[in-house]
PDB file of C-alpha atoms and ligand atoms in Angstrom:
ATOM      1  CA  UNK A 752       0.000   0.000   0.000  1.00 58.00           C
ATOM      2  CA  UNK A 753       2.826   2.389   0.877  1.00 64.00           C
ATOM      3  CA  UNK A 754       6.149   2.032  -0.848  1.00 61.00           C
ATOM      4  CA  UNK A 755       8.302   3.485   1.901  1.00 77.00           C
ATOM      5  CA  UNK A 756       8.162   4.596   5.501  1.00 89.00           C
ATOM      6  CA  UNK A 757       9.876   7.791   6.580  1.00 93.00           C
ATOM      7  CA  UNK A 758      12.040   7.809   9.681  1.00 95.00           C
ATOM      8  CA  UNK A 759       9.242   9.519  11.596  1.00 96.00           C
ATOM      9  CA  UNK A 760       6.696   6.935  10.360  1.00 95.00           C
ATOM     10  CA  UNK A 761       8.880   4.185  11.707  1.00 97.00           C
ATOM     11  CA  UNK A 762       9.703   5.868  15.005  1.00 98.00           C
ATOM     12  CA  UNK A 763       6.017   6.565  15.629  1.00 98.00           C
ATOM     13  CA  UNK A 764       5.011   3.017  14.626  1.00 98.00           C
ATOM     14  CA  UNK A 765       7.498   1.313  16.953  1.00 98.00           C
ATOM     15  CA  UNK A 766       7.010   3.756  19.816  1.00 98.00           C
ATOM     16  CA  UNK A 767       3.249   3.153  19.684  1.00 98.00           C
ATOM     17  CA  UNK A 768       3.642  -0.597  19.147  1.00 98.00           C
ATOM     18  CA  UNK A 769       5.944  -1.074  22.154  1.00 98.00           C
ATOM     19  CA  UNK A 770       3.864   1.240  24.352  1.00 98.00           C
ATOM     20  CA  UNK A 771       0.703  -0.702  23.579  1.00 98.00           C
ATOM     21  CA  UNK A 772       2.354  -4.078  24.115  1.00 98.00           C
ATOM     22  CA  UNK A 773       3.723  -2.866  27.452  1.00 98.00           C
ATOM     23  CA  UNK A 774       0.322  -1.487  28.489  1.00 98.00           C
ATOM     24  CA  UNK A 775      -1.260  -4.820  27.573  1.00 98.00           C
ATOM     25  CA  UNK A 776       1.277  -6.550  29.808  1.00 98.00           C
ATOM     26  CA  UNK A 777       0.081  -4.451  32.769  1.00 98.00           C
ATOM     27  CA  UNK A 778      -3.525  -5.377  31.895  1.00 98.00           C
ATOM     28  CA  UNK A 779      -2.564  -9.055  31.703  1.00 98.00           C
ATOM     29  CA  UNK A 780      -0.894  -8.896  35.124  1.00 98.00           C
ATOM     30  CA  UNK A 781      -3.874  -7.038  36.585  1.00 98.00           C
ATOM     31  CA  UNK A 782      -6.309  -9.655  35.324  1.00 98.00           C
ATOM     32  CA  UNK A 783      -4.170 -12.724  36.105  1.00 97.00           C
ATOM     33  CA  UNK A 784      -1.218 -13.156  38.490  1.00 97.00           C
ATOM     34  CA  UNK A 785      -1.797  -9.856  40.250  1.00 98.00           C
ATOM     35  CA  UNK A 786      -5.595 -10.043  40.301  1.00 98.00           C
ATOM     36  CA  UNK A 787      -6.662  -8.612  43.662  1.00 98.00           C
ATOM     37  CA  UNK A 788      -8.883 -11.470  44.871  1.00 98.00           C
ATOM     38  CA  UNK A 789      -6.261 -13.990  43.817  1.00 98.00           C
ATOM     39  CA  UNK A 790      -3.513 -12.182  45.743  1.00 98.00           C
ATOM     40  CA  UNK A 791      -5.850 -11.638  48.703  1.00 98.00           C
ATOM     41  CA  UNK A 792      -6.506 -15.396  48.930  1.00 98.00           C
ATOM     42  CA  UNK A 793      -2.742 -16.103  48.976  1.00 98.00           C
ATOM     43  CA  UNK A 794      -2.265 -13.512  51.711  1.00 98.00           C
ATOM     44  CA  UNK A 795      -5.109 -14.858  53.861  1.00 98.00           C
ATOM     45  CA  UNK A 796      -3.909 -18.463  53.467  1.00 97.00           C
ATOM     46  CA  UNK A 797      -0.258 -17.645  54.123  1.00 98.00           C
ATOM     47  CA  UNK A 798      -1.057 -15.622  57.218  1.00 98.00           C
ATOM     48  CA  UNK A 799      -3.518 -18.158  58.628  1.00 97.00           C
ATOM     49  CA  UNK A 800      -0.718 -20.768  58.429  1.00 97.00           C
ATOM     50  CA  UNK A 801       1.165 -18.690  60.991  1.00 98.00           C
ATOM     51  CA  UNK A 802      -2.003 -18.107  63.019  1.00 97.00           C
ATOM     52  CA  UNK A 803      -2.687 -14.573  61.878  1.00 98.00           C
ATOM     53  CA  UNK A 804      -6.246 -13.922  60.796  1.00 97.00           C
ATOM     54  CA  UNK A 805      -7.124 -11.014  58.576  1.00 97.00           C
ATOM     55  CA  UNK A 806     -10.465 -10.203  56.984  1.00 97.00           C
ATOM     56  CA  UNK A 807     -11.074 -10.435  53.261  1.00 96.00           C
ATOM     57  CA  UNK A 808     -11.318  -6.646  53.087  1.00 97.00           C
ATOM     58  CA  UNK A 809      -7.931  -6.219  54.769  1.00 98.00           C
ATOM     59  CA  UNK A 810      -6.378  -8.760  52.413  1.00 98.00           C
ATOM     60  CA  UNK A 811      -7.814  -7.007  49.348  1.00 98.00           C
ATOM     61  CA  UNK A 812      -6.524  -3.683  50.617  1.00 98.00           C
ATOM     62  CA  UNK A 813      -2.974  -5.075  50.860  1.00 98.00           C
ATOM     63  CA  UNK A 814      -3.354  -6.771  47.463  1.00 98.00           C
ATOM     64  CA  UNK A 815      -4.257  -3.425  45.897  1.00 98.00           C
ATOM     65  CA  UNK A 816      -1.194  -1.840  47.504  1.00 98.00           C
ATOM     66  CA  UNK A 817       1.003  -4.531  45.934  1.00 98.00           C
ATOM     67  CA  UNK A 818      -0.662  -4.052  42.561  1.00 98.00           C
ATOM     68  CA  UNK A 819      -0.471  -0.253  42.535  1.00 98.00           C
ATOM     69  CA  UNK A 820       3.220   0.307  41.631  1.00 98.00           C
ATOM     70  CA  UNK A 821       2.845  -2.213  38.806  1.00 98.00           C
ATOM     71  CA  UNK A 822      -0.309  -0.604  37.421  1.00 98.00           C
ATOM     72  CA  UNK A 823       1.125   2.913  37.775  1.00 98.00           C
ATOM     73  CA  UNK A 824       3.177   1.948  34.709  1.00 98.00           C
ATOM     74  CA  UNK A 825      -0.097   1.568  32.800  1.00 98.00           C
ATOM     75  CA  UNK A 826      -0.778   5.247  33.428  1.00 98.00           C
ATOM     76  CA  UNK A 827       2.778   6.448  32.743  1.00 98.00           C
ATOM     77  CA  UNK A 828       3.064   4.602  29.445  1.00 98.00           C
ATOM     78  CA  UNK A 829      -0.591   5.498  28.750  1.00 98.00           C
ATOM     79  CA  UNK A 830       0.304   9.224  28.769  1.00 98.00           C
ATOM     80  CA  UNK A 831       3.214   8.508  26.436  1.00 98.00           C
ATOM     81  CA  UNK A 832       0.919   6.524  24.097  1.00 98.00           C
ATOM     82  CA  UNK A 833      -1.504   9.473  24.083  1.00 98.00           C
ATOM     83  CA  UNK A 834       1.366  11.775  23.088  1.00 98.00           C
ATOM     84  CA  UNK A 835       2.480   9.465  20.282  1.00 98.00           C
ATOM     85  CA  UNK A 836      -1.123   9.196  19.092  1.00 98.00           C
ATOM     86  CA  UNK A 837      -1.441  12.988  18.837  1.00 98.00           C
ATOM     87  CA  UNK A 838       1.890  13.263  16.991  1.00 98.00           C
ATOM     88  CA  UNK A 839       0.785  10.547  14.557  1.00 97.00           C
ATOM     89  CA  UNK A 840      -2.485  12.350  13.778  1.00 96.00           C
ATOM     90  CA  UNK A 841      -0.673  15.672  13.258  1.00 97.00           C
ATOM     91  CA  UNK A 842       2.044  14.074  11.137  1.00 96.00           C
ATOM     92  CA  UNK A 843      -0.433  12.205   8.924  1.00 94.00           C
ATOM     93  CA  UNK A 844      -2.450  15.393   8.461  1.00 92.00           C
ATOM     94  CA  UNK A 845       0.618  17.092   6.988  1.00 92.00           C
ATOM     95  CA  UNK A 846       1.025  14.463   4.283  1.00 86.00           C
ATOM     96  CA  UNK A 847      -0.622  14.618   0.900  1.00 77.00           C
ATOM     97  CA  UNK A 848      -1.877  11.404  -0.692  1.00 70.00           C
ATOM     98  CA  UNK A 849      -0.923   9.474   2.387  1.00 70.00           C
ATOM     99  CA  UNK A 850      -2.481   6.278   1.131  1.00 75.00           C
ATOM    100  CA  UNK A 851      -3.511   5.407  -2.336  1.00 81.00           C
ATOM    101  CA  UNK A 852      -5.364   2.119  -2.044  1.00 88.00           C
ATOM    102  CA  UNK A 853      -6.047   0.455  -5.356  1.00 88.00           C
ATOM    103  CA  UNK A 854      -7.211  -3.083  -4.707  1.00 92.00           C
ATOM    104  CA  UNK A 855     -10.045  -4.019  -2.364  1.00 94.00           C
ATOM    105  CA  UNK A 856      -7.464  -5.688  -0.133  1.00 91.00           C
ATOM    106  CA  UNK A 857      -5.587  -2.399   0.221  1.00 91.00           C
ATOM    107  CA  UNK A 858      -8.831  -0.560   0.923  1.00 93.00           C
ATOM    108  CA  UNK A 859      -9.604  -3.081   3.629  1.00 94.00           C
ATOM    109  CA  UNK A 860      -6.144  -2.581   5.178  1.00 93.00           C
ATOM    110  CA  UNK A 861      -6.598   1.166   5.160  1.00 93.00           C
ATOM    111  CA  UNK A 862      -9.948   0.889   6.937  1.00 95.00           C
ATOM    112  CA  UNK A 863      -8.531  -1.490   9.506  1.00 96.00           C
ATOM    113  CA  UNK A 864      -5.838   1.081  10.377  1.00 96.00           C
ATOM    114  CA  UNK A 865      -8.332   3.956  10.365  1.00 95.00           C
ATOM    115  CA  UNK A 866     -10.760   2.005  12.532  1.00 98.00           C
ATOM    116  CA  UNK A 867      -7.919   1.134  14.860  1.00 98.00           C
ATOM    117  CA  UNK A 868      -6.926   4.773  15.315  1.00 98.00           C
ATOM    118  CA  UNK A 869     -10.539   5.835  15.939  1.00 98.00           C
ATOM    119  CA  UNK A 870     -11.029   3.131  18.579  1.00 98.00           C
ATOM    120  CA  UNK A 871      -7.634   3.889  20.134  1.00 98.00           C
ATOM    121  CA  UNK A 872      -8.820   7.493  20.441  1.00 98.00           C
ATOM    122  CA  UNK A 873     -11.780   6.263  22.527  1.00 98.00           C
ATOM    123  CA  UNK A 874      -9.445   4.164  24.678  1.00 98.00           C
ATOM    124  CA  UNK A 875      -7.096   7.062  25.380  1.00 98.00           C
ATOM    125  CA  UNK A 876      -9.821   9.627  26.040  1.00 98.00           C
ATOM    126  CA  UNK A 877     -11.756   7.270  28.324  1.00 98.00           C
ATOM    127  CA  UNK A 878      -8.512   6.382  30.166  1.00 98.00           C
ATOM    128  CA  UNK A 879      -7.751  10.063  30.717  1.00 98.00           C
ATOM    129  CA  UNK A 880     -11.385  10.657  31.773  1.00 98.00           C
ATOM    130  CA  UNK A 881     -11.063   8.000  34.499  1.00 98.00           C
ATOM    131  CA  UNK A 882      -8.190  10.003  35.942  1.00 97.00           C
ATOM    132  CA  UNK A 883      -9.137  13.613  35.183  1.00 98.00           C
ATOM    133  CA  UNK A 884     -12.804  13.631  34.168  1.00 97.00           C
ATOM    134  CA  UNK A 885     -15.729  14.771  36.333  1.00 98.00           C
ATOM    135  CA  UNK A 886     -16.943  12.313  38.971  1.00 98.00           C
ATOM    136  CA  UNK A 887     -20.278  11.595  37.297  1.00 98.00           C
ATOM    137  CA  UNK A 888     -18.460  10.311  34.179  1.00 98.00           C
ATOM    138  CA  UNK A 889     -16.041   8.114  36.111  1.00 98.00           C
ATOM    139  CA  UNK A 890     -17.960   4.837  35.915  1.00 98.00           C
ATOM    140  CA  UNK A 891     -19.037   5.160  32.295  1.00 98.00           C
ATOM    141  CA  UNK A 892     -15.455   6.079  31.297  1.00 98.00           C
ATOM    142  CA  UNK A 893     -14.248   2.964  33.074  1.00 98.00           C
ATOM    143  CA  UNK A 894     -16.809   0.794  31.281  1.00 98.00           C
ATOM    144  CA  UNK A 895     -15.833   2.233  27.879  1.00 98.00           C
ATOM    145  CA  UNK A 896     -12.122   1.948  28.644  1.00 98.00           C
ATOM    146  CA  UNK A 897     -12.444  -1.714  29.602  1.00 98.00           C
ATOM    147  CA  UNK A 898     -13.981  -2.533  26.200  1.00 98.00           C
ATOM    148  CA  UNK A 899     -10.539  -1.911  24.670  1.00 98.00           C
ATOM    149  CA  UNK A 900      -9.594  -5.577  24.788  1.00 98.00           C
ATOM    150  CA  UNK A 901     -12.477  -6.415  22.441  1.00 98.00           C
ATOM    151  CA  UNK A 902     -10.874  -4.595  19.516  1.00 98.00           C
ATOM    152  CA  UNK A 903      -7.191  -4.466  20.353  1.00 98.00           C
ATOM    153  CA  UNK A 904      -6.673  -8.230  20.588  1.00 98.00           C
ATOM    154  CA  UNK A 905      -8.473  -8.927  17.254  1.00 98.00           C
ATOM    155  CA  UNK A 906      -6.474  -6.069  15.669  1.00 98.00           C
ATOM    156  CA  UNK A 907      -3.179  -7.534  16.857  1.00 98.00           C
ATOM    157  CA  UNK A 908      -4.083 -11.026  15.622  1.00 98.00           C
ATOM    158  CA  UNK A 909      -5.075  -9.562  12.241  1.00 97.00           C
ATOM    159  CA  UNK A 910      -1.982  -7.324  12.100  1.00 97.00           C
ATOM    160  CA  UNK A 911       0.517 -10.050  12.992  1.00 97.00           C
ATOM    161  CA  UNK A 912      -1.015 -12.670  10.716  1.00 97.00           C
ATOM    162  CA  UNK A 913      -1.324 -10.119   7.878  1.00 95.00           C
ATOM    163  CA  UNK A 914       2.341  -9.183   8.227  1.00 96.00           C
ATOM    164  CA  UNK A 915       3.486 -12.809   8.307  1.00 96.00           C
ATOM    165  CA  UNK A 916       1.411 -13.607   5.220  1.00 95.00           C
ATOM    166  CA  UNK A 917       2.754 -10.497   3.436  1.00 93.00           C
ATOM    167  CA  UNK A 918       6.346 -11.297   4.423  1.00 94.00           C
ATOM    168  CA  UNK A 919       6.103 -14.832   3.039  1.00 94.00           C
ATOM    169  CA  UNK A 920       4.058 -13.773   0.043  1.00 93.00           C
ATOM    170  CA  UNK A 921       3.982 -10.797  -2.256  1.00 86.00           C
ATOM    171  CA  UNK A 922       5.520  -8.231   0.131  1.00 88.00           C
ATOM    172  CA  UNK A 923       8.800  -9.860   1.073  1.00 89.00           C
ATOM    173  CA  UNK A 924      10.869  -7.550   3.288  1.00 91.00           C
ATOM    174  CA  UNK A 925       7.890  -5.581   4.626  1.00 92.00           C
ATOM    175  CA  UNK A 926       9.101  -6.009   8.212  1.00 93.00           C
ATOM    176  CA  UNK A 927      12.641  -4.754   7.467  1.00 93.00           C
ATOM    177  CA  UNK A 928      11.056  -1.846   5.610  1.00 93.00           C
ATOM    178  CA  UNK A 929       9.198  -0.913   8.796  1.00 94.00           C
ATOM    179  CA  UNK A 930      12.515  -1.185  10.694  1.00 94.00           C
ATOM    180  CA  UNK A 931      15.174   0.081   8.305  1.00 92.00           C
ATOM    181  CA  UNK A 932      12.997   2.016   5.904  1.00 86.00           C
ATOM    182  CA  UNK A 933      14.676   0.902   2.672  1.00 73.00           C
ATOM    183  CA  UNK A 934      12.520   0.423  -0.379  1.00 59.00           C
TER     184      UNK A 934
HETATM  185  C1  HEM B 407       5.810  -6.287  16.935  1.00 84.10           C
HETATM  186  C2  HEM B 407       5.710  -6.537  15.669  1.00 84.10           C
HETATM  187  C3  HEM B 407       5.135  -5.621  14.629  1.00 84.10           C
HETATM  188  C4  HEM B 407       5.540  -5.625  13.327  1.00 84.10           C
HETATM  189  C5  HEM B 407       6.615  -6.524  12.696  1.00 84.10           C
HETATM  190  C6  HEM B 407       4.761  -4.611  12.629  1.00 84.10           C
HETATM  191  C7  HEM B 407       4.892  -4.302  11.289  1.00 84.10           C
HETATM  192  C8  HEM B 407       4.144  -3.396  10.583  1.00 84.10           C
HETATM  193  C9  HEM B 407       4.243  -3.134   9.171  1.00 84.10           C
HETATM  194  C10 HEM B 407       5.191  -3.844   8.233  1.00 84.10           C
HETATM  195  C11 HEM B 407       3.313  -2.180   8.855  1.00 84.10           C
HETATM  196  C12 HEM B 407       3.012  -1.590   7.479  1.00 84.10           C
HETATM  197  C13 HEM B 407       1.906  -2.387   6.853  1.00 84.10           C
HETATM  198  C14 HEM B 407       1.411  -1.819   5.533  1.00 84.10           C
HETATM  199  O1  HEM B 407       1.925  -0.794   5.053  1.00 84.10           O
HETATM  200  O2  HEM B 407       0.479  -2.412   4.975  1.00 84.10           O
HETATM  201  C15 HEM B 407       2.631  -1.804  10.080  1.00 84.10           C
HETATM  202  C16 HEM B 407       1.650  -0.829  10.180  1.00 84.10           C
HETATM  203  C17 HEM B 407       0.952  -0.535  11.328  1.00 84.10           C
HETATM  204  N1  HEM B 407       1.102  -1.166  12.569  1.00 84.10           N
HETATM  205 FE1  HEM B 407       2.496  -2.575  13.041  1.00 84.10          FE
HETATM  206  N2  HEM B 407       3.879  -4.029  13.512  1.00 84.10           N
HETATM  207  C18 HEM B 407       4.074  -4.602  14.743  1.00 84.10           C
HETATM  208  C19 HEM B 407       3.384  -4.302  15.899  1.00 84.10           C
HETATM  209  C20 HEM B 407       2.341  -3.402  15.987  1.00 84.10           C
HETATM  210  C21 HEM B 407       1.587  -3.117  17.193  1.00 84.10           C
HETATM  211  C22 HEM B 407       1.813  -3.776  18.564  1.00 84.10           C
HETATM  212  C23 HEM B 407       0.680  -2.156  16.869  1.00 84.10           C
HETATM  213  C24 HEM B 407      -0.348  -1.492  17.715  1.00 84.10           C
HETATM  214  C25 HEM B 407      -1.094  -2.086  18.550  1.00 84.10           C
HETATM  215  C26 HEM B 407       0.836  -1.835  15.476  1.00 84.10           C
HETATM  216  C27 HEM B 407       0.070  -0.912  14.786  1.00 84.10           C
HETATM  217  C28 HEM B 407       0.215  -0.589  13.451  1.00 84.10           C
HETATM  218  C29 HEM B 407      -0.547   0.436  12.761  1.00 84.10           C
HETATM  219  C30 HEM B 407      -1.627   1.309  13.391  1.00 84.10           C
HETATM  220  C31 HEM B 407      -0.075   0.483  11.437  1.00 84.10           C
HETATM  221  C32 HEM B 407      -0.530   1.460  10.335  1.00 84.10           C
HETATM  222  C33 HEM B 407       0.562   2.438  10.033  1.00 84.10           C
HETATM  223  C34 HEM B 407       0.987   3.252  11.223  1.00 84.10           C
HETATM  224  O3  HEM B 407       0.137   3.909  11.836  1.00 84.10           O
HETATM  225  O4  HEM B 407       2.189   3.223  11.581  1.00 84.10           O
HETATM  226  N3  HEM B 407       1.844  -2.611  14.962  1.00 84.10           N
HETATM  227  N4  HEM B 407       3.141  -2.572  11.114  1.00 84.10           N
HETATM  228  C1  HEM B 408      -2.945   2.282  24.578  1.00 84.10           C
HETATM  229  C2  HEM B 408      -3.591   2.752  25.589  1.00 84.10           C
HETATM  230  C3  HEM B 408      -4.352   1.947  26.622  1.00 84.10           C
HETATM  231  C4  HEM B 408      -4.833   0.663  26.589  1.00 84.10           C
HETATM  232  C5  HEM B 408      -4.707  -0.360  25.472  1.00 84.10           C
HETATM  233  C6  HEM B 408      -5.503   0.439  27.871  1.00 84.10           C
HETATM  234  C7  HEM B 408      -6.163  -0.722  28.237  1.00 84.10           C
HETATM  235  C8  HEM B 408      -6.809  -0.948  29.433  1.00 84.10           C
HETATM  236  C9  HEM B 408      -7.617  -2.096  29.761  1.00 84.10           C
HETATM  237  C10 HEM B 408      -7.920  -3.237  28.804  1.00 84.10           C
HETATM  238  C11 HEM B 408      -8.037  -1.948  31.052  1.00 84.10           C
HETATM  239  C12 HEM B 408      -8.974  -2.885  31.808  1.00 84.10           C
HETATM  240  C13 HEM B 408      -8.302  -3.720  32.848  1.00 84.10           C
HETATM  241  C14 HEM B 408      -9.350  -4.445  33.650  1.00 84.10           C
HETATM  242  O1  HEM B 408     -10.324  -4.963  33.065  1.00 84.10           O
HETATM  243  O2  HEM B 408      -9.215  -4.468  34.869  1.00 84.10           O
HETATM  244  C15 HEM B 408      -7.497  -0.704  31.557  1.00 84.10           C
HETATM  245  C16 HEM B 408      -7.708  -0.195  32.837  1.00 84.10           C
HETATM  246  C17 HEM B 408      -7.340   1.078  33.227  1.00 84.10           C
HETATM  247  N1  HEM B 408      -6.710   2.038  32.459  1.00 84.10           N
HETATM  248 FE1  HEM B 408      -6.043   1.809  30.561  1.00 84.10          FE
HETATM  249  N2  HEM B 408      -5.394   1.569  28.635  1.00 84.10           N
HETATM  250  C18 HEM B 408      -4.699   2.523  27.904  1.00 84.10           C
HETATM  251  C19 HEM B 408      -4.403   3.819  28.289  1.00 84.10           C
HETATM  252  C20 HEM B 408      -4.760   4.387  29.494  1.00 84.10           C
HETATM  253  C21 HEM B 408      -4.561   5.774  29.860  1.00 84.10           C
HETATM  254  C22 HEM B 408      -3.947   6.853  28.955  1.00 84.10           C
HETATM  255  C23 HEM B 408      -5.030   5.923  31.125  1.00 84.10           C
HETATM  256  C24 HEM B 408      -5.085   7.157  31.987  1.00 84.10           C
HETATM  257  C25 HEM B 408      -4.094   7.893  32.211  1.00 84.10           C
HETATM  258  C26 HEM B 408      -5.519   4.629  31.572  1.00 84.10           C
HETATM  259  C27 HEM B 408      -6.055   4.379  32.820  1.00 84.10           C
HETATM  260  C28 HEM B 408      -6.589   3.181  33.219  1.00 84.10           C
HETATM  261  C29 HEM B 408      -7.140   2.948  34.546  1.00 84.10           C
HETATM  262  C30 HEM B 408      -7.195   3.955  35.698  1.00 84.10           C
HETATM  263  C31 HEM B 408      -7.612   1.631  34.545  1.00 84.10           C
HETATM  264  C32 HEM B 408      -8.281   0.887  35.715  1.00 84.10           C
HETATM  265  C33 HEM B 408      -9.744   0.962  35.590  1.00 84.10           C
HETATM  266  C34 HEM B 408     -10.392   0.273  36.767  1.00 84.10           C
HETATM  267  O3  HEM B 408     -10.073   0.635  37.914  1.00 84.10           O
HETATM  268  O4  HEM B 408     -11.199  -0.615  36.547  1.00 84.10           O
HETATM  269  N3  HEM B 408      -5.361   3.713  30.549  1.00 84.10           N
HETATM  270  N4  HEM B 408      -6.770  -0.097  30.542  1.00 84.10           N
END
């Protein structure tokens, strides 16, 4: 679809890609190993073995304290991702004839990327609203923000499989083009 990627294209792509993968790692930890009820159960069990009884509420409170420094990275990298997103929108707006899709496959690819950026906009705004929005929008922002996984995982599966297929098929070298930028 595009014949070359400028240095800025590539920097923005990889900065966003690594930020999102890192953010998804914090989500994975939050929902699995560091899930609050799961950690609370370990705490209650471990302490009751040495004859210390704590309530479920106390255990959850400690679990949240353990989780917090980990999940603070979600916010830090989240702000960075928001910055990269804004730069990408501005940069793309400065380009003429950014994409020139010819086949229906290329049109589909273009719409997948466009759709992705629109949905990512919702994710970032809702994330920022959880932190900085008015109280009455807190819960709805959280609900919207949590829907992120429903599009981002399918996008990544599509993106990775599309790239592998392209690399082994008609677009050999597409990955090194996104790294090194050569035609
Ligand atoms: C880690 C391995 C990855 C590789 C090898 C890779 C490779 C590529 C390549 C070759 C393209 C250009 C495709 C084309 O022109 O048709 C592209 C575009 C794109 N990729 Fe990735 N990608 C990776 C990860 C990611 C991740 C994690 C995200 C975001 C969640 C992402 C988001 C995008 C987007 C939005 C585009 C459209 C162009 C742009 O905005 O930069 N990619 N990628
Ligand atoms: C690429 C950007 C982002 C992605 C993919 C993302 C993804 C997610 C997902 C999937 C969850 C749900 C975790 C769960 O179900 O418990 C979550 C939670 C959260 N995110 Fe993000 N996020 C992003 C950016 C941000 C930003 C910029 C902020 C705000 C600065 C933010 C703040 C939060 C907060 C506070 C929660 C916890 C919500 C709760 O207490 O239930 N996120 N994020």
